[in-house]
Each structure stands twice: as structure tokens, then as C-alpha cells.
Coordinates of C-alpha atoms in Angstrom, one line a residue:
X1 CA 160.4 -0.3 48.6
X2 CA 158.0 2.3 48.8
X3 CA 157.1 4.6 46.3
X4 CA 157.8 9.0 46.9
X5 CA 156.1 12.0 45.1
X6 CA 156.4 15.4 46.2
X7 CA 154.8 16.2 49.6
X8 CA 155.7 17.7 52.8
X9 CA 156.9 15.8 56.0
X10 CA 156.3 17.7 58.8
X11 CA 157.7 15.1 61.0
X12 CA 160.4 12.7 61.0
X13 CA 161.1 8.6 61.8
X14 CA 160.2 5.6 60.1
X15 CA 160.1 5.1 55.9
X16 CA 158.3 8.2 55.0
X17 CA 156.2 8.5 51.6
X18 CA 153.6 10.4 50.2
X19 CA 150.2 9.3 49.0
X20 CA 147.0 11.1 47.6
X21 CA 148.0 13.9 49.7
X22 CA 149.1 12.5 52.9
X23 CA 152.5 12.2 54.2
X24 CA 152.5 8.2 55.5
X25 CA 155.5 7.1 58.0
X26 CA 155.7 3.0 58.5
X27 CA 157.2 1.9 61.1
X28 CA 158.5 -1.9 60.7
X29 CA 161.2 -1.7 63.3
X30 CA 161.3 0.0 66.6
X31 CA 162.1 3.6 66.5
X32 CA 160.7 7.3 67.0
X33 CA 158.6 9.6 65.7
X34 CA 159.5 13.5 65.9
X35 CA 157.3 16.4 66.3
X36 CA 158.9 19.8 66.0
X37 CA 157.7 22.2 68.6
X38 CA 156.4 24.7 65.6
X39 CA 154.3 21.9 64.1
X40 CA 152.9 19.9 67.4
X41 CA 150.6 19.0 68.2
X42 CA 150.0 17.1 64.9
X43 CA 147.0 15.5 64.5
X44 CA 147.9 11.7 63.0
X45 CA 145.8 8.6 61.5
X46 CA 147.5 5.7 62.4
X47 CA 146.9 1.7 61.9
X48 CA 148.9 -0.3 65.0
X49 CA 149.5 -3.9 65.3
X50 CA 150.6 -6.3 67.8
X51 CA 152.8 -9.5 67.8
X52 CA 151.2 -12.5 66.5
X53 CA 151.8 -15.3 68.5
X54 CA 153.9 -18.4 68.0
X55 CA 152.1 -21.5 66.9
X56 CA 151.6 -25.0 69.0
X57 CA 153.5 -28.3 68.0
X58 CA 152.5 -31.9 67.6
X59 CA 149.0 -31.5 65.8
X60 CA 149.2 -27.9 67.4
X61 CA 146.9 -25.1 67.3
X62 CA 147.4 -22.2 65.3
X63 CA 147.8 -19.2 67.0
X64 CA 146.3 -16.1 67.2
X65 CA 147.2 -12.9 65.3
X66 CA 148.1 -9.2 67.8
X67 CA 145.9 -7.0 68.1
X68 CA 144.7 -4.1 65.2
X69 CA 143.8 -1.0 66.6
X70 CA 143.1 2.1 63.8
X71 CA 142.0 5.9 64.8
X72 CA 143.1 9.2 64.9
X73 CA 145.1 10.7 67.6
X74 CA 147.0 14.3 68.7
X75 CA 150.9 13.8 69.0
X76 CA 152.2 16.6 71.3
X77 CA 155.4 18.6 70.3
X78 CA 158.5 15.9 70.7
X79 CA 159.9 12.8 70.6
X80 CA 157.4 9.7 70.8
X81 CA 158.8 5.6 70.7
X82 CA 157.3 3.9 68.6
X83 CA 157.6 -0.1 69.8
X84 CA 156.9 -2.6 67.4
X85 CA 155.9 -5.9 68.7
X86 CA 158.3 -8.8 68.1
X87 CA 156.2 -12.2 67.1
X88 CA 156.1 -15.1 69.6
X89 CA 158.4 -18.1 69.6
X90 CA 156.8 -21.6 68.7
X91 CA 156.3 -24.4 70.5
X92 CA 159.1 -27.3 70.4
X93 CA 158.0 -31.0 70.1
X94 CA 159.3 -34.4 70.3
X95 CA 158.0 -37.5 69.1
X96 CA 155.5 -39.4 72.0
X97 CA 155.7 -40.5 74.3
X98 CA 157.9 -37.7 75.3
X99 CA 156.7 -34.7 77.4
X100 CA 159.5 -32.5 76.7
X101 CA 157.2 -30.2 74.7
X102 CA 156.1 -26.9 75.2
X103 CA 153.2 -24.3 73.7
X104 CA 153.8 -21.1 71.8
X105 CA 154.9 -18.4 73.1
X106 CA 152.5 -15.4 73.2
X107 CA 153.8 -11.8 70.8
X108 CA 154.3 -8.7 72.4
X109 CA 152.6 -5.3 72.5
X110 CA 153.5 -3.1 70.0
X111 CA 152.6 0.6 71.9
X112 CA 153.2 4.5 70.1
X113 CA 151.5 7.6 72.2
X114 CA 150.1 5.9 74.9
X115 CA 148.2 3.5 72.7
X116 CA 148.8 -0.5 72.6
X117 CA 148.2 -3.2 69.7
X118 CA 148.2 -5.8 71.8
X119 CA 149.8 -9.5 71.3
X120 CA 148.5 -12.2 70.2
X121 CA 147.9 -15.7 71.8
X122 CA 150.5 -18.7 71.3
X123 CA 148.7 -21.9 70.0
X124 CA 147.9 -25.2 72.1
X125 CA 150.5 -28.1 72.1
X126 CA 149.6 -31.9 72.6
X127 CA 151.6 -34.4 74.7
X128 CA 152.4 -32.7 77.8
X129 CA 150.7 -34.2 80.1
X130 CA 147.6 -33.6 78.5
X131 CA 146.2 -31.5 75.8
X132 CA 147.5 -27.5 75.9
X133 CA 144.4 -24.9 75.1
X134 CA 145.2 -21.6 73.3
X135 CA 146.5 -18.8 75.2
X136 CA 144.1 -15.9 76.0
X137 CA 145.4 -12.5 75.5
X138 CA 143.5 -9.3 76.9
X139 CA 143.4 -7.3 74.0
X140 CA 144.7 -9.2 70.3
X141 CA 143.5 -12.5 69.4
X142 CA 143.6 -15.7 71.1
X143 CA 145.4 -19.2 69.8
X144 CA 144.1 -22.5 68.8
X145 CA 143.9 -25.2 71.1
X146 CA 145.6 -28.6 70.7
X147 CA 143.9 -31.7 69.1
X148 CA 141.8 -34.2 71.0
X149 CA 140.3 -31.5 73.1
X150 CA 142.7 -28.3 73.6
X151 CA 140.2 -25.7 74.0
X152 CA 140.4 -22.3 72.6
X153 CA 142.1 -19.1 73.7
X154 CA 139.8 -16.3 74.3
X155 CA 140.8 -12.7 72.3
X156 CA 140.1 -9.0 73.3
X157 CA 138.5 -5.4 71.6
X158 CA 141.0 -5.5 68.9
X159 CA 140.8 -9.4 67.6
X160 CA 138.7 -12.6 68.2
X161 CA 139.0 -16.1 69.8
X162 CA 140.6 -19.3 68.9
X163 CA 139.0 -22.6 67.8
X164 CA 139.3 -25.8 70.0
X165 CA 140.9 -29.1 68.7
X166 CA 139.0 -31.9 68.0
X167 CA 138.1 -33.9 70.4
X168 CA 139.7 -37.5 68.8
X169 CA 140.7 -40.0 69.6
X170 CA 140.9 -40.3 66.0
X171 CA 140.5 -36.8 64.6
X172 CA 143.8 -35.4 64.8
X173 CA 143.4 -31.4 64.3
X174 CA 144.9 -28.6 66.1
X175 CA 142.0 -25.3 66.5
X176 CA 143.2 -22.2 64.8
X177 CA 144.1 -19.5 65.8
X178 CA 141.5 -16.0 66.0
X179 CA 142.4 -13.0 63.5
X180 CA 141.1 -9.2 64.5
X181 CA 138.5 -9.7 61.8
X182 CA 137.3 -13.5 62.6
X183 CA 137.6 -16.2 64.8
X184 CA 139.5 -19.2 64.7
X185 CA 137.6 -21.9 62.2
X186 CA 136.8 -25.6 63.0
X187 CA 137.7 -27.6 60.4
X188 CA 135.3 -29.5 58.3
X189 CA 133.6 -32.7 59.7
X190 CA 134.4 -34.9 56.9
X191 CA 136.3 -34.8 53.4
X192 CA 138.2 -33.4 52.3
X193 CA 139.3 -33.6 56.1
X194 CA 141.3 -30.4 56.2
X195 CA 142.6 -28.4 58.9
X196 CA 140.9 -25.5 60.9
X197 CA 141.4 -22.3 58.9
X198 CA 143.0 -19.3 60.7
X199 CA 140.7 -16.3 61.2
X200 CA 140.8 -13.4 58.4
X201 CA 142.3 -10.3 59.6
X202 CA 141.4 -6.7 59.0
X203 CA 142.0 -4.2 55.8
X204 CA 143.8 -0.7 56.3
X205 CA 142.1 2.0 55.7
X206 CA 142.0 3.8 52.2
X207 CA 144.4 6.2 53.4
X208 CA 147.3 3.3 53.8
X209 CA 146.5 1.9 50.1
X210 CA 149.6 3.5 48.1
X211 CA 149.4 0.8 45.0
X212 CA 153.1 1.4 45.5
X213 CA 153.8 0.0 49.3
X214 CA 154.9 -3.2 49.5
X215 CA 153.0 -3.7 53.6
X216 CA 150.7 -6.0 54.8
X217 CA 149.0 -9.3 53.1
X218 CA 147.3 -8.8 49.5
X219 CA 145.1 -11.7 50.6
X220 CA 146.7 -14.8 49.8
X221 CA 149.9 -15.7 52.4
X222 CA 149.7 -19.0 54.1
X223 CA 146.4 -20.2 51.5
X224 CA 144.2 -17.5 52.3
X225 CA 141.4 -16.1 50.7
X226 CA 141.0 -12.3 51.4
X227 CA 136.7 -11.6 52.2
X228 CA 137.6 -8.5 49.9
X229 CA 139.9 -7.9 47.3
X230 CA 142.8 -4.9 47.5
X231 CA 145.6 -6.3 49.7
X232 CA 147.0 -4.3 52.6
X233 CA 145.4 -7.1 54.9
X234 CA 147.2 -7.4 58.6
X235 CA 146.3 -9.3 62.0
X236 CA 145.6 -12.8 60.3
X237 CA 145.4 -16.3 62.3
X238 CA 147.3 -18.8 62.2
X239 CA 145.7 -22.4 60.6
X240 CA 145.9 -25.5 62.7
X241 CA 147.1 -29.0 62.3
X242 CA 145.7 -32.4 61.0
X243 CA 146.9 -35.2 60.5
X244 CA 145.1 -38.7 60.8
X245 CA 144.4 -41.1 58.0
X246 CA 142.7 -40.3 55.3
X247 CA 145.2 -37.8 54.0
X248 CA 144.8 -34.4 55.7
X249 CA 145.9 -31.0 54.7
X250 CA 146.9 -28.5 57.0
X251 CA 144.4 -25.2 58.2
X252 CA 144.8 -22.5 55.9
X253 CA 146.0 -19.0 57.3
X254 CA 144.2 -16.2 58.0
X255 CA 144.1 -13.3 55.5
X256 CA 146.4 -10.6 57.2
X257 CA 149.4 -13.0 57.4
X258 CA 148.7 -15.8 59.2
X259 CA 150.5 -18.7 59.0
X260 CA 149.5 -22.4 57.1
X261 CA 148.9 -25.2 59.2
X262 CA 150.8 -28.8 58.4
X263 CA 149.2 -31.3 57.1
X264 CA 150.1 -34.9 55.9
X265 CA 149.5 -35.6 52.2
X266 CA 148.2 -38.4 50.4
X267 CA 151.7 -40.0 50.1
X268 CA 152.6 -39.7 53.7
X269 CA 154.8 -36.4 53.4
X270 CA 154.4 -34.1 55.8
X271 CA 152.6 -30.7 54.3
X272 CA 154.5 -28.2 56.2
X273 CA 153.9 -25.3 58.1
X274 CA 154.4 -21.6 57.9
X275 CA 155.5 -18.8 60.2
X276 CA 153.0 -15.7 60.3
X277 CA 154.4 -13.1 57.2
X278 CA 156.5 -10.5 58.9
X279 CA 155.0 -6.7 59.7
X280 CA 151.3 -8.3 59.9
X281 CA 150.8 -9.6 63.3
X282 CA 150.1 -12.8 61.7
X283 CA 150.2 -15.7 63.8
X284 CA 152.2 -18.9 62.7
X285 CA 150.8 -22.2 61.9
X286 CA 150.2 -25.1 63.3
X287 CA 152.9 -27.7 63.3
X288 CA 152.5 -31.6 62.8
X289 CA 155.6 -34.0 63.6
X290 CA 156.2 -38.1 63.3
X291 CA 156.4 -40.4 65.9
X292 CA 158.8 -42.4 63.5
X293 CA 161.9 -39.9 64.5
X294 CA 164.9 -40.9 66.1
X295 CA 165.5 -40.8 69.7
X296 CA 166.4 -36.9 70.8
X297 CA 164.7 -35.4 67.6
X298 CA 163.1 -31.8 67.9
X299 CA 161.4 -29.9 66.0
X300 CA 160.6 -25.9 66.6
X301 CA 157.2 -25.1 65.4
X302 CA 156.5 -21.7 63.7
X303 CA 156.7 -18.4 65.1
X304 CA 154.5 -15.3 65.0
X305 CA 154.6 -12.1 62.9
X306 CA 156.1 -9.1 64.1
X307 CA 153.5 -6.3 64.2
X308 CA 153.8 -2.6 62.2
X309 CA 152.8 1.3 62.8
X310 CA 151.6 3.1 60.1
X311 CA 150.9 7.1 60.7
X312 CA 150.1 9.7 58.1
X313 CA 148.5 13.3 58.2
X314 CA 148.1 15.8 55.2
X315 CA 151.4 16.9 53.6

């Protein structure tokens, strides 16, 4: 819940809260926000962000985080949608040699006043007839590619690219996937042996930081480690995949909600993956199966975050 104190809303839609002198709607669902003809046009600060996408199975790649977009912009008299991105789908997998797979899904645009946060890119997949590369999205950030060789998904402006897998045969890590603050990592070349971390995200401006909001990351979902302290992180990557003797651990996520990777511990249990944290953009990690599983098995990996609006002006 988010903390009130007196102010003035001089518009309406979304959770609406007032901080150092700023009236702040969030938008986590789809909605609109209302200018009254005496007030418009109002004159806004606003932090967007785009779907992240849905992560890649069988030692898949993480997958990229939407798109963060932050400015000021002039909202004319009226009613304005406010579309918030939903996150992608993961990828399904079944154990080899089965090519009934599929990648992740990309996340969807999350748009208010003719501006876009764009979605992120799904993560890579292995076994389909090859090895899947990270989707490339034209404006968020792009998704990890699939182990032994997936390559990475390129990002836009408002995030970064993917890592590739690696290249095997016996290295077997999914890439992660890019965050709006970083690139996708490659995971280290030799112990601890540990997945490809997701790329960090980006902090909201000081404007958004109400020590009473409960939005974004405060640095630490899916493993992370936050480049500055403070919280209100958003558009993380997701972490990729390993597994391969020795014992592996999954990517981490990005800081800004992306997802863990999977991993397979020291005792032959699977480490499993994470979906991106909801309202981020985060994209989910990436998912690991066993070829041990009984004939028809299925597993669904991860999905992506769904993205946020924040706008505030002076009460």
C-alpha cells in the first residue's frame, strides 16, 4: 500500500499519493488518466515500462527486460489510456530428443500519450532443431540465447542486448537476458561455474522515491545485487541457465526484477527458476529440465514481468 499526506490531485486514475510535494499516480493495471479541461494541459513526469519477456527452456536463455523510458511530457485536457504491458509467456520444453519445444514469448508495449515502453525480448530455447537465439526487440531489451551457441537478442534506446550461450558441447549455459541499464552477462569461464547474470536495470528518479511505495525492485529479487543502493529498481534481465557437471547454479537476475536462472546443485536437485517480479518489466529466468522425465512430461518455463506508469506533477 502506498502511503497519503495532504496534497492536491488535480487529476484522476491510477493509486494516487502524495510525496515531497508532488502528487504521484501509479499505474500497475491498464486504465486512464483524466485531465479536467480547467487544469489541462498539465505538465507530467512520468517513468514507463514495457513487458519483460518470457524466458527460454531446456538450458534457456534469460530474457530481456521492456523497455524504460523517463521524461516530462504535456497531457492535453481529457481522457488518456494508459496501457500497461502484460509480460511474455515462457517457453515450454520436453525432455530430448523431443522437438516439441518452443522459445519465449516476447512482452508487450506498455504506451500513455503517444509514448511507448517498449517489450522486451523472450529468451532462446535448445532442442528444436537447433539452438534458439534471443529475440531482438526495437526498443526494450533483447533475450539470452540458448546454450551451445544460441546467440544473443539485440535491444533498442530504452534497454541493452542479450548474452549468447555457450558454445558446448560441454558447457551447458543459457545467455541472459539485457536489462535497460546493462547487457546480458556471460557467465564465468570456470568455478564456481555459475550461470550468465541478467543485466541490472535502471533506478526511478528521486521524484518516484516515497520510502512509503511498495513499486519496483529494492535491489535484490531473483539474486541481484543493485550497482546503487535505494530500491525503486525496474527493467531488470532475466539470468540464464547452466547445468553440466561440476554442480552449476543458475544466472542471477538483473536488478529491476529480473528473473533467476536454474541451476543444478551439488546434489543433483534442480535450483529452480524465477519469473520476472511483477510491475518491473523484469524478464524471467532461464529454465533447466531433466532428460530423466517420463514420456509426455512438460515443463512451462518462466514468464516475464508486467511493466508500470508512474506520473506525478506538483500538488
Amino acid at each position: 500500500e502506498i502511503a497519503t499526506s495532504p496534497g492536491t490531485a488535480k487529476a484522476s486514475g491510477g493509486a494516487i499519493s502524495f510525496y515531497d510535494s508532488k502528487t504521484i499516480h501509479v499505474f500497475t493495471s491498464s486504465g486512464d488518466f483524466v485531465v479536467p479541461a480547467p487544469v489541462g494541459p498539465l505538465t507530467v513526469e512520468y517513468v514507463m515500462v514495457g513487458g519483460g519477456g518470457g524466458a527460454g527452456g531446456y538450458i534457456g536463455g534469460g530474457a530481456g527486460a521492456g523497455g524504460y523510458t523517463t521524461g516530462s511530457s504535456a497531457v492535453a485536457a481529457g481522457t488518456k489510456a494508459v496501457v500497461i504491458g502484460a509480460g511474455g509467456a515462457g517457453g515450454f520444453s520436453r525432455p530430448y530428443p523431443s522437438t516439441a519445444m518452443e522459445k519465449g514469448s516476447n512482452g508487450n508495449d506498455t504506451t500513455f500519450n503517444s509514448l511507448t515502453a517498449g517489450m522486451g525480448g523472450g529468451g532462446g530455447n535448445g532442442y528444436t532443431g537447433g539452438f534458439e537465439p534471443g529475440a531482438s526487440v526495437p526498443l526494450g531489451s533483447g533475450g539470452g540465447g540458448s546454450y551451445a551457441g544460441g546467440t544473443a537478442g539485440t535491444g533498442g534506446p530504452q534497454g541493452n542486448a542479450g548474452s549468447a550461450g555457450t558454445p558446448g558441447p560441454t558447457d551447458h549455459r543459457g545467455g541472459a537476458g539485457g536489462g535497460s541499464g546493462q547487457a546480458g552477462q556471460a557467465g564465468p569461464a570456470g568455478p564456481p561455474w555459475a550461470g550468465a547474470d541478467g543485466g541490472y536495470g535502471t533506478q526511478a528518479p528521486t521524484t518516484f522515491r516515497d520510502s512509503e511505495a511498495s513499486y519496483g525492485d529494492p535491489g535484490t529479487y531473483g539474486g541481484g545485487t543493485a550497482p546503487t543502493p535505494g530500491g525503486y529498481w525496474f527493467a531488470g534481465g532475466g539470468g540464464g541457465a547452466a547445468e553440466a557437471p561440476p554442480a552449476r547454479t543458475g544466472g542471477k537476475g538483473g536488478s529491476g526484477g529480473g528473473g533467476k536462472g536454474g541451476g543444478t546443485a551439488s546434489s543433483g536437485s534442480t535450483d529452480a527458476s524465477t519469473a520476472g517480479q511483477q510491475n518491473t518489466g523484469g524478464g524471467g529466468g532461464g529454465m533447466i529440465n531433466s532428460n530423466s522425465a517420463a514420456p509426455g512430461w512438460e515443463m512451462r518455463s518462466p514468464a516475464g514481468a508486467s511493466g508500470i506508469v508512474l506520473i506525478a506533477y506538483p500538488s
